Coordinates of C-alpha atoms and ligand atoms in Angstrom, one line a residue:
M72 CA 0.0 0.0 0.0
G73 CA 1.4 3.5 -0.9
H74 CA 1.3 6.6 1.2
D75 CA -2.2 7.5 0.0
G76 CA -3.8 4.1 0.9
Q77 CA -2.0 4.0 4.2
D78 CA -3.1 7.6 5.0
D79 CA -6.7 6.8 4.1
E80 CA -6.8 3.9 6.4
F81 CA -5.1 5.8 9.2
F82 CA -7.5 8.8 9.0
A83 CA -10.5 6.4 8.8
G84 CA -9.3 4.9 12.1
L85 CA -8.7 8.3 13.6
R86 CA -12.2 9.4 12.6
A87 CA -13.8 6.4 14.3
D88 CA -11.7 6.7 17.5
D89 CA -11.6 10.5 18.0
F90 CA -14.4 12.0 15.9
G91 CA -16.9 9.1 15.9
Y92 CA -19.6 11.5 17.1
L93 CA -19.7 13.0 13.6
D94 CA -20.8 9.7 12.1
A95 CA -23.1 8.9 15.0
T96 CA -24.9 12.2 14.4
R97 CA -24.5 12.0 10.6
Q98 CA -22.8 15.4 10.4
V99 CA -20.5 16.6 7.7
Y100 CA -18.1 19.0 9.4
L101 CA -16.1 21.1 6.9
D102 CA -15.1 24.2 8.9
H103 CA -11.6 23.4 10.2
T104 CA -10.5 27.0 9.6
G105 CA -13.1 27.9 12.1
A106 CA -12.1 25.2 14.5
T107 CA -11.0 21.6 14.5
P108 CA -13.6 19.4 16.2
V109 CA -12.8 18.1 19.6
P110 CA -10.8 14.8 19.6
R111 CA -12.1 12.4 22.3
A112 CA -8.5 11.5 23.3
L113 CA -7.8 15.1 24.4
V114 CA -10.9 15.3 26.5
D115 CA -10.1 12.0 28.2
A116 CA -6.5 13.1 28.9
H117 CA -7.7 16.4 30.4
A118 CA -10.2 14.7 32.6
A119 CA -7.7 12.1 33.8
R120 CA -5.2 14.8 34.7
L121 CA -7.6 17.0 36.6
R122 CA -9.1 13.9 38.4
G123 CA -5.7 12.7 39.5
A124 CA -4.0 15.7 41.2
A125 CA -4.5 19.1 42.8
F126 CA -3.6 22.1 40.7
G127 CA -3.6 25.6 42.3
N128 CA -3.2 29.1 41.1
P129 CA 0.4 29.3 39.9
H130 CA 1.0 32.7 41.5
T131 CA 2.3 31.2 44.7
E132 CA 4.7 28.5 46.1
S133 CA 2.4 25.7 47.4
P134 CA 2.7 22.2 46.1
A135 CA -0.6 22.6 44.2
S136 CA 0.7 25.9 42.7
A137 CA 4.0 24.3 41.8
A138 CA 2.2 21.5 40.0
S139 CA 0.5 24.1 37.8
T140 CA 3.6 26.1 37.3
E141 CA 5.6 23.1 36.2
L142 CA 3.0 22.2 33.6
V143 CA 2.5 25.7 32.3
E144 CA 6.3 26.1 31.8
A145 CA 6.4 22.6 30.1
A146 CA 3.7 23.9 27.7
R147 CA 5.9 26.9 26.9
R148 CA 8.8 24.6 26.0
R149 CA 6.5 22.4 24.0
V150 CA 5.2 25.3 21.9
L151 CA 8.7 26.4 21.2
R152 CA 9.7 22.9 20.1
F153 CA 6.6 22.7 17.9
L154 CA 7.7 25.9 16.1
D155 CA 11.3 24.9 16.0
A156 CA 12.2 28.1 18.0
D157 CA 15.4 28.6 20.0
P158 CA 14.4 29.2 23.6
A159 CA 17.3 31.6 24.0
E160 CA 15.8 33.8 21.3
Y161 CA 12.0 33.2 21.7
T162 CA 9.5 33.0 24.5
V163 CA 5.8 32.1 24.6
V164 CA 3.1 34.3 26.1
F165 CA -0.2 32.4 26.7
T166 CA -3.3 34.2 25.6
A167 CA -7.0 33.4 25.2
N168 CA -6.7 33.2 21.5
A169 CA -4.8 34.7 18.5
S170 CA -6.8 37.9 18.6
Q171 CA -5.6 38.6 22.1
A172 CA -2.1 37.8 21.1
V173 CA -2.3 40.4 18.2
K174 CA -3.8 43.0 20.6
L175 CA -0.9 42.6 23.0
V176 CA 1.5 43.6 20.2
G177 CA -0.8 46.3 18.7
E178 CA -1.5 48.1 22.0
S179 CA 2.2 48.1 23.1
Y180 CA 4.0 48.8 19.8
P181 CA 5.7 52.2 19.9
F182 CA 3.6 53.9 17.2
R183 CA 4.3 57.6 17.6
G184 CA 3.2 60.2 15.1
R185 CA 4.0 60.5 11.4
T186 CA 7.7 60.3 12.0
G187 CA 7.6 57.3 14.3
P188 CA 7.2 53.6 13.3
A189 CA 4.6 52.8 10.6
L190 CA 2.2 49.9 10.2
L191 CA 2.2 47.9 7.0
L192 CA -0.7 45.4 6.4
T193 CA -1.4 43.1 3.5
Q194 CA -5.0 43.5 2.1
D195 CA -5.4 39.9 3.0
N196 CA -5.7 39.9 6.8
H197 CA -8.1 38.8 9.5
N198 CA -10.0 41.6 11.3
S199 CA -8.1 40.7 14.4
V200 CA -5.0 42.0 12.6
N201 CA -6.7 44.8 10.6
G202 CA -7.7 46.2 14.0
V203 CA -4.1 47.0 14.8
R204 CA -4.5 50.0 12.5
E205 CA -6.7 51.6 15.2
F206 CA -3.7 51.6 17.6
A207 CA -1.5 53.0 14.9
R208 CA -4.1 55.6 13.8
S209 CA -4.7 56.9 17.3
A210 CA -1.0 57.3 17.7
G211 CA -0.9 59.3 14.4
A212 CA 1.3 56.7 12.7
R213 CA 1.3 56.0 9.0
V214 CA -0.7 53.0 7.9
R215 CA -0.2 51.4 4.5
L216 CA -1.9 48.5 2.8
V217 CA -0.3 46.2 0.2
P218 CA -3.1 45.2 -2.3
F219 CA -3.8 41.9 -4.0
S220 CA -2.7 41.3 -7.5
G221 CA -3.8 38.8 -10.2
D222 CA -6.9 36.7 -9.9
E223 CA -5.8 34.2 -7.3
L224 CA -6.1 36.5 -4.3
R225 CA -2.3 36.6 -3.9
V226 CA -0.2 39.5 -2.9
D227 CA 2.6 40.5 -5.3
G228 CA 6.1 40.0 -3.8
T229 CA 7.4 43.1 -5.6
A230 CA 4.7 45.3 -4.1
V231 CA 5.7 44.0 -0.7
R232 CA 9.3 44.7 -1.4
D233 CA 8.5 48.3 -2.5
A234 CA 6.4 48.9 0.6
L235 CA 9.2 47.6 2.8
A236 CA 11.5 50.1 1.2
A237 CA 9.4 53.0 2.6
R238 CA 11.4 55.6 4.7
R239 CA 9.5 54.8 7.9
R240 CA 10.0 51.2 9.1
G241 CA 7.8 49.7 11.8
L242 CA 5.5 46.7 12.1
F243 CA 4.6 44.5 9.1
C244 CA 1.6 42.1 9.6
Y245 CA 0.5 39.3 7.3
P246 CA -1.1 35.9 7.5
A247 CA 1.0 32.8 6.7
Q248 CA -2.3 31.5 5.3
S249 CA -5.4 33.4 4.4
N250 CA -8.5 32.5 6.4
F251 CA -10.5 33.4 3.3
S252 CA -8.9 31.9 0.3
G253 CA -6.4 29.4 1.8
V254 CA -3.6 31.2 -0.1
R255 CA -0.2 30.8 1.6
H256 CA 1.8 34.0 1.5
P257 CA 5.6 33.5 1.2
P258 CA 7.4 32.9 4.6
E259 CA 10.4 34.6 2.9
W260 CA 8.8 38.0 3.4
V261 CA 9.7 37.7 7.1
E262 CA 13.5 37.6 6.3
R263 CA 13.0 40.3 3.7
A264 CA 11.2 42.6 6.2
R265 CA 13.8 41.9 8.8
D266 CA 16.6 42.8 6.5
A267 CA 14.8 46.1 5.7
G268 CA 14.5 46.9 9.4
W269 CA 10.9 46.0 10.0
H270 CA 9.4 43.9 12.8
T271 CA 7.1 41.2 11.5
L272 CA 3.9 39.8 13.0
L273 CA 3.1 36.6 11.3
D274 CA -0.5 35.5 11.8
A275 CA -0.2 31.7 11.8
A276 CA -3.8 31.0 13.1
A277 CA -5.2 29.6 9.9
Y278 CA -1.8 28.1 8.7
L279 CA -0.8 25.9 11.6
P280 CA -3.6 23.3 11.3
T281 CA -2.0 22.1 8.1
G282 CA 1.4 23.6 7.9
T283 CA 4.7 23.5 9.8
L284 CA 6.6 26.5 10.8
S285 CA 10.3 26.7 11.8
L286 CA 11.2 30.0 13.5
R287 CA 14.9 29.2 12.8
R288 CA 14.1 29.4 9.1
T289 CA 11.4 32.0 9.3
P290 CA 12.5 34.3 12.1
A291 CA 9.3 36.3 12.7
D292 CA 9.3 38.7 15.6
F293 CA 5.8 37.9 16.6
V294 CA 3.8 34.8 15.7
V295 CA 0.2 34.4 16.8
A296 CA -1.8 31.1 17.1
S297 CA -5.1 29.8 18.4
W298 CA -4.6 26.2 19.5
Y299 CA -8.2 25.0 19.1
K300 CA -7.7 25.4 15.4
V301 CA -4.8 22.9 15.4
F302 CA -6.0 20.2 17.7
G303 CA -9.6 21.1 18.6
Y304 CA -9.4 21.1 22.4
P305 CA -9.4 23.1 24.6
S306 CA -10.7 26.4 23.1
G307 CA -9.7 29.5 25.0
V308 CA -5.9 29.1 24.7
G309 CA -3.7 30.8 22.2
S310 CA -0.1 32.1 22.1
L311 CA 2.0 35.0 21.2
V312 CA 5.4 33.5 20.4
A313 CA 7.8 36.3 20.3
R314 CA 11.5 37.1 19.9
R315 CA 12.7 38.3 23.3
E316 CA 14.4 41.3 21.6
A317 CA 11.1 42.3 19.9
L318 CA 9.2 42.0 23.2
A319 CA 11.7 44.4 24.8
V320 CA 10.5 47.1 22.3
L321 CA 6.9 46.9 23.4
R322 CA 5.5 49.2 26.1
R323 CA 2.5 47.8 27.9
P324 CA -0.2 50.4 28.5
W325 CA -1.0 49.1 32.0
F326 CA -0.1 46.5 34.6
A327 CA -2.0 43.8 36.3
G328 CA -1.7 40.9 38.8
G329 CA 1.1 38.6 37.5
T330 CA 2.8 41.2 35.3
I331 CA 4.5 43.1 38.0
Q332 CA 7.9 42.7 39.7
V333 CA 7.4 45.5 42.3
V334 CA 4.8 48.2 42.6
S335 CA 3.8 50.8 45.1
A336 CA 0.1 51.8 45.6
Q337 CA 0.8 55.1 47.3
A338 CA 3.9 56.3 45.5
R339 CA 2.4 55.1 42.2
W340 CA 5.4 53.6 40.6
H341 CA 5.9 50.1 39.3
R342 CA 8.4 47.9 37.6
M343 CA 7.2 45.3 35.1
A344 CA 8.2 41.6 35.5
Q345 CA 10.4 40.0 32.8
A346 CA 8.7 38.6 29.7
P347 CA 6.6 36.4 29.3
A348 CA 5.1 37.2 32.8
A349 CA 4.9 40.9 31.9
F350 CA 2.4 40.1 29.1
E351 CA 0.2 37.6 31.0
D352 CA -2.5 39.6 32.7
G353 CA -3.9 38.0 35.8
T354 CA -4.1 34.2 36.4
P355 CA -3.4 32.2 33.3
D356 CA -5.8 29.5 32.3
F357 CA -3.7 27.0 34.3
H358 CA -6.2 24.1 33.8
S359 CA -6.2 24.5 30.0
V360 CA -2.7 25.8 29.2
P361 CA -1.0 22.4 30.1
Q362 CA -3.4 20.8 27.5
I363 CA -1.5 22.6 24.8
A364 CA 1.4 20.2 25.4
T365 CA -1.0 17.2 25.4
G366 CA -2.6 18.5 22.2
L367 CA 0.7 19.0 20.4
D368 CA 1.8 15.5 21.5
W369 CA -1.4 14.1 20.1
Y370 CA -1.1 16.1 16.9
E371 CA 2.6 15.2 16.3
S372 CA 2.0 11.6 17.1
I373 CA -0.3 11.7 14.0
G374 CA 2.3 13.8 12.2
A375 CA 2.0 17.4 10.9
D376 CA 3.2 16.2 7.5
R377 CA 0.7 13.4 7.3
V378 CA -2.1 15.8 8.2
A379 CA -0.9 18.2 5.5
R380 CA -0.8 15.5 2.9
H381 CA -4.2 14.2 3.8
V382 CA -5.8 17.7 3.7
T383 CA -4.1 18.5 0.4
R384 CA -5.7 15.3 -1.1
L385 CA -9.1 16.2 0.3
T386 CA -8.7 19.8 -1.0
D387 CA -7.8 18.5 -4.4
R388 CA -10.8 16.2 -4.4
L389 CA -13.0 19.2 -3.4
L390 CA -11.6 21.6 -6.0
G391 CA -11.9 19.0 -8.8
G392 CA -15.4 18.2 -7.7
L393 CA -16.4 21.8 -7.6
A394 CA -15.0 22.5 -11.0
A395 CA -17.0 19.6 -12.4
L396 CA -20.4 20.7 -10.9
R397 CA -22.6 22.0 -13.7
H398 CA -26.2 23.1 -14.2
P399 CA -28.1 21.0 -16.7
G400 CA -27.4 23.7 -19.4
G401 CA -23.7 23.3 -18.8
R402 CA -23.0 26.5 -16.8
P403 CA -20.9 26.2 -13.7
L404 CA -22.6 25.7 -10.4
V405 CA -20.0 27.4 -8.2
R406 CA -17.4 30.2 -8.4
V407 CA -14.3 29.5 -6.5
Y408 CA -12.3 32.5 -5.2
G409 CA -8.5 32.2 -5.0
P410 CA -6.3 29.4 -6.4
R411 CA -8.2 26.6 -8.3
G412 CA -5.4 24.1 -7.7
T413 CA -3.5 22.9 -4.6
E414 CA -0.2 24.8 -5.3
G415 CA 0.7 27.5 -2.8
R416 CA -2.4 27.1 -0.7
G417 CA -3.8 25.3 2.3
G418 CA -7.1 23.5 2.7
T419 CA -9.5 26.5 2.8
V420 CA -11.8 27.1 -0.2
A421 CA -14.0 30.1 -0.6
L422 CA -16.8 30.0 -3.1
N423 CA -20.3 31.1 -4.1
V424 CA -23.0 29.0 -5.5
L425 CA -24.4 30.2 -8.9
D426 CA -27.9 29.9 -10.2
P427 CA -28.6 28.5 -13.7
R428 CA -28.3 32.0 -15.1
G429 CA -24.9 32.5 -13.5
R430 CA -26.0 34.8 -10.7
I431 CA -24.7 34.4 -7.2
V432 CA -27.1 32.7 -4.8
D433 CA -27.4 34.6 -1.5
E434 CA -25.1 32.8 1.0
R435 CA -27.8 32.8 3.6
I436 CA -29.8 30.4 1.3
V437 CA -26.7 28.1 1.2
A438 CA -26.3 28.4 5.0
R439 CA -30.0 27.5 5.5
E440 CA -29.9 24.5 3.1
S441 CA -26.5 23.2 4.3
S442 CA -27.6 23.4 7.9
A443 CA -30.8 21.5 7.1
A444 CA -28.6 18.8 5.5
G445 CA -26.4 18.5 8.6
I446 CA -23.4 20.2 6.9
S447 CA -21.2 22.7 8.8
V448 CA -19.5 25.2 6.6
R449 CA -18.8 28.9 7.2
T450 CA -20.8 31.5 5.5
G451 CA -20.5 35.3 5.5
C452 CA -17.5 37.5 5.2
F453 CA -15.2 35.4 7.5
C454 CA -13.8 38.5 9.2
N455 CA -11.6 39.2 6.2
P456 CA -13.1 42.2 4.4
G457 CA -10.0 42.9 2.3
A458 CA -10.3 39.5 0.6
G459 CA -14.1 39.9 0.2
E460 CA -13.7 43.3 -1.3
E461 CA -11.3 41.9 -3.9
A462 CA -13.3 38.8 -4.6
F463 CA -16.4 41.0 -5.4
A464 CA -14.2 43.5 -7.2
I465 CA -15.4 46.5 -5.2
T466 CA -13.5 49.7 -5.9
P467 CA -11.8 51.6 -3.1
R468 CA -13.7 54.7 -4.2
L469 CA -17.1 53.1 -3.8
L470 CA -16.0 51.6 -0.4
R471 CA -14.9 55.0 0.8
R472 CA -18.2 56.6 -0.4
T473 CA -20.3 53.9 1.3
G474 CA -18.4 53.9 4.6
S475 CA -18.4 57.5 5.5
G476 CA -20.3 60.8 5.4
R477 CA -23.9 61.0 4.2
G478 CA -23.6 57.8 2.1
R479 CA -22.7 55.8 5.2
A480 CA -24.7 52.6 5.8
D481 CA -25.5 51.6 9.4
T482 CA -26.3 48.0 8.9
I483 CA -24.5 45.3 7.0
D484 CA -27.4 44.7 4.7
G485 CA -27.6 48.5 4.0
Y486 CA -23.9 48.4 3.2
I487 CA -24.3 45.5 0.8
E488 CA -27.2 47.2 -0.9
R489 CA -25.3 50.5 -1.3
L490 CA -22.3 48.6 -2.8
G491 CA -24.7 46.8 -5.2
L492 CA -23.5 43.4 -4.2
P493 CA -25.4 40.3 -5.1
S494 CA -24.6 38.7 -1.8
G495 CA -23.1 39.5 1.6
G496 CA -20.3 37.1 1.5
A497 CA -19.2 33.7 0.4
V498 CA -19.2 30.1 1.6
R499 CA -16.0 28.7 3.1
V500 CA -15.3 25.0 3.0
S501 CA -12.2 23.8 5.0
P502 CA -11.5 20.1 5.3
G503 CA -9.1 19.0 8.0
I504 CA -7.8 16.3 10.3
A505 CA -11.3 15.0 11.2
N506 CA -12.4 14.5 7.6
V507 CA -12.5 11.5 5.2
A508 CA -13.1 11.6 1.5
D509 CA -16.7 10.7 2.0
D510 CA -17.3 14.1 3.6
I511 CA -16.2 15.9 0.5
D512 CA -18.4 13.7 -1.7
R513 CA -21.4 14.3 0.5
F514 CA -20.9 18.0 0.3
L515 CA -20.5 17.9 -3.5
D516 CA -23.7 15.7 -3.7
F517 CA -25.5 18.2 -1.5
L518 CA -24.6 21.1 -3.9
R519 CA -25.7 19.2 -6.9
D520 CA -28.9 17.9 -5.4
T521 CA -29.9 21.3 -3.9
F522 CA -28.8 23.9 -6.5
A523 CA -28.4 22.3 -9.9
A524 CA -31.3 23.3 -12.2
A525 CA -33.1 25.5 -9.8
T526 CA -32.4 27.5 -6.6
P527 CA -34.6 26.7 -3.6
A528 CA -37.3 29.3 -2.9
T529 CA -35.8 32.3 -1.1
G530 CA -38.4 32.7 1.6
A531 CA -37.7 35.3 4.3
L532 CA -34.0 35.6 5.1
A533 CA -32.9 36.9 8.4
P534 CA -31.0 40.2 8.3
R535 CA -27.2 39.9 8.5
L536 CA -26.2 41.1 11.9
S537 CA -22.4 41.4 11.6
C538 CA -19.5 40.8 9.3
Ligands
LIG728 C1 -5.9 34.0 10.0 C2 -6.7 34.2 11.3 N1 -6.2 35.1 12.1 C3 -6.8 35.3 13.3 C4 -7.9 34.6 13.7 C5 -8.5 34.9 15.1 O1 -8.5 33.8 15.9 P1 -9.3 33.8 17.2 O2 -10.7 34.1 16.9 O3 -9.1 32.5 17.8 O4 -8.7 34.9 18.1 C6 -8.4 33.6 12.9 C7 -9.6 32.9 13.3 O5 -10.4 32.5 12.5 C8 -7.8 33.4 11.6 O6 -8.2 32.5 10.8

């Protein structure tokens, strides 16, 4: 049996052992970029640990506290090993999720007027990274966006190089993998930015579930991750993995329990603790943080490369199947945004369903019908407005007109109407570790059975509440 056959057998076994509830409830789960489903093994391991010993608040010296501290520190080392990071150069700050990790950097980065450090973003970014611009803006710093180029939702390397050559250096933020299109942006930009005198924040949240990262080869200053995306359980823990040198540049806007070395209430002075403690406000989630080590052990016992291979094959099957879906008259049934093949991308596919006349079917109809069929996919704008604006080819001029002044829309539906869009977003399908080929086939069959020939009656669609 070759790689493929062995892998199929392996992932069928994993599905039965760890994700058997998907089959027991006849669900098709295809939203791994949202979250990986919970593996039973990790819940069992967590319960066994908590049942077997006392774990106290780590901010003291008791045996129960020491038991927690030991595991939290072991989790830090485990994360560094997973990311092939030298502990002398890097440390790990535990956060609730990737967004909080980004915020720690954004709120503390020394933006300071037009002549201070600048912020450089790619148009492809999650809102949790786009939001850094508000810290930059309120400090009066320059903010620049590198746009997409071509029709695959990629960002041109030359445009990045030109932007990095700007007079004001600062913080460059981009995703290792797009949460919208699955595009993988080149890791080499990190080195290039570093050579040009920039700090880099690499958003690895959507990338890590199917990609490996070596911080020795890709020496980003800041890397953010949400662990539930990689191994499903627990949610509520993420990390800011940071170069110690880069952390030293940050200035925290406040202090809290746990972040302080010495402080006087009356004299109103304080001295921050060393990193990473200086960045962990209050009590860390000391019951969940140790599970990161357990989760990474579980994940690496399967093998990051094996997961990547499996997801690439599922994505290939999905993309091939989508391209083959046709209405009876021969017109395509879906429009895929981003790369149509598996080169330079991960397992995240954005699409819209088309009606027999080639018009986009409102994504809320797809959400309604897929939910009724027991299929979990993501619909909407996926918190990545830059990619959505490009996919729908909306001009910056129109966007400016619709977002400000008298033309401003106050609801998302009003905004969509003013932009003249056929739909408010797209459908995102992201296979992952919990899937088998049959899930892809069932999703393709669902699209064919539901949308080929005629679109289901619209009926009343609930207003869209947020992007
Ligand atoms: C690329 C990317 N960045 C950041 C985030 C934010 O992660 P979280 O919601 O866990 O903070 C996500 C989550 O979907 C993501 O895909």
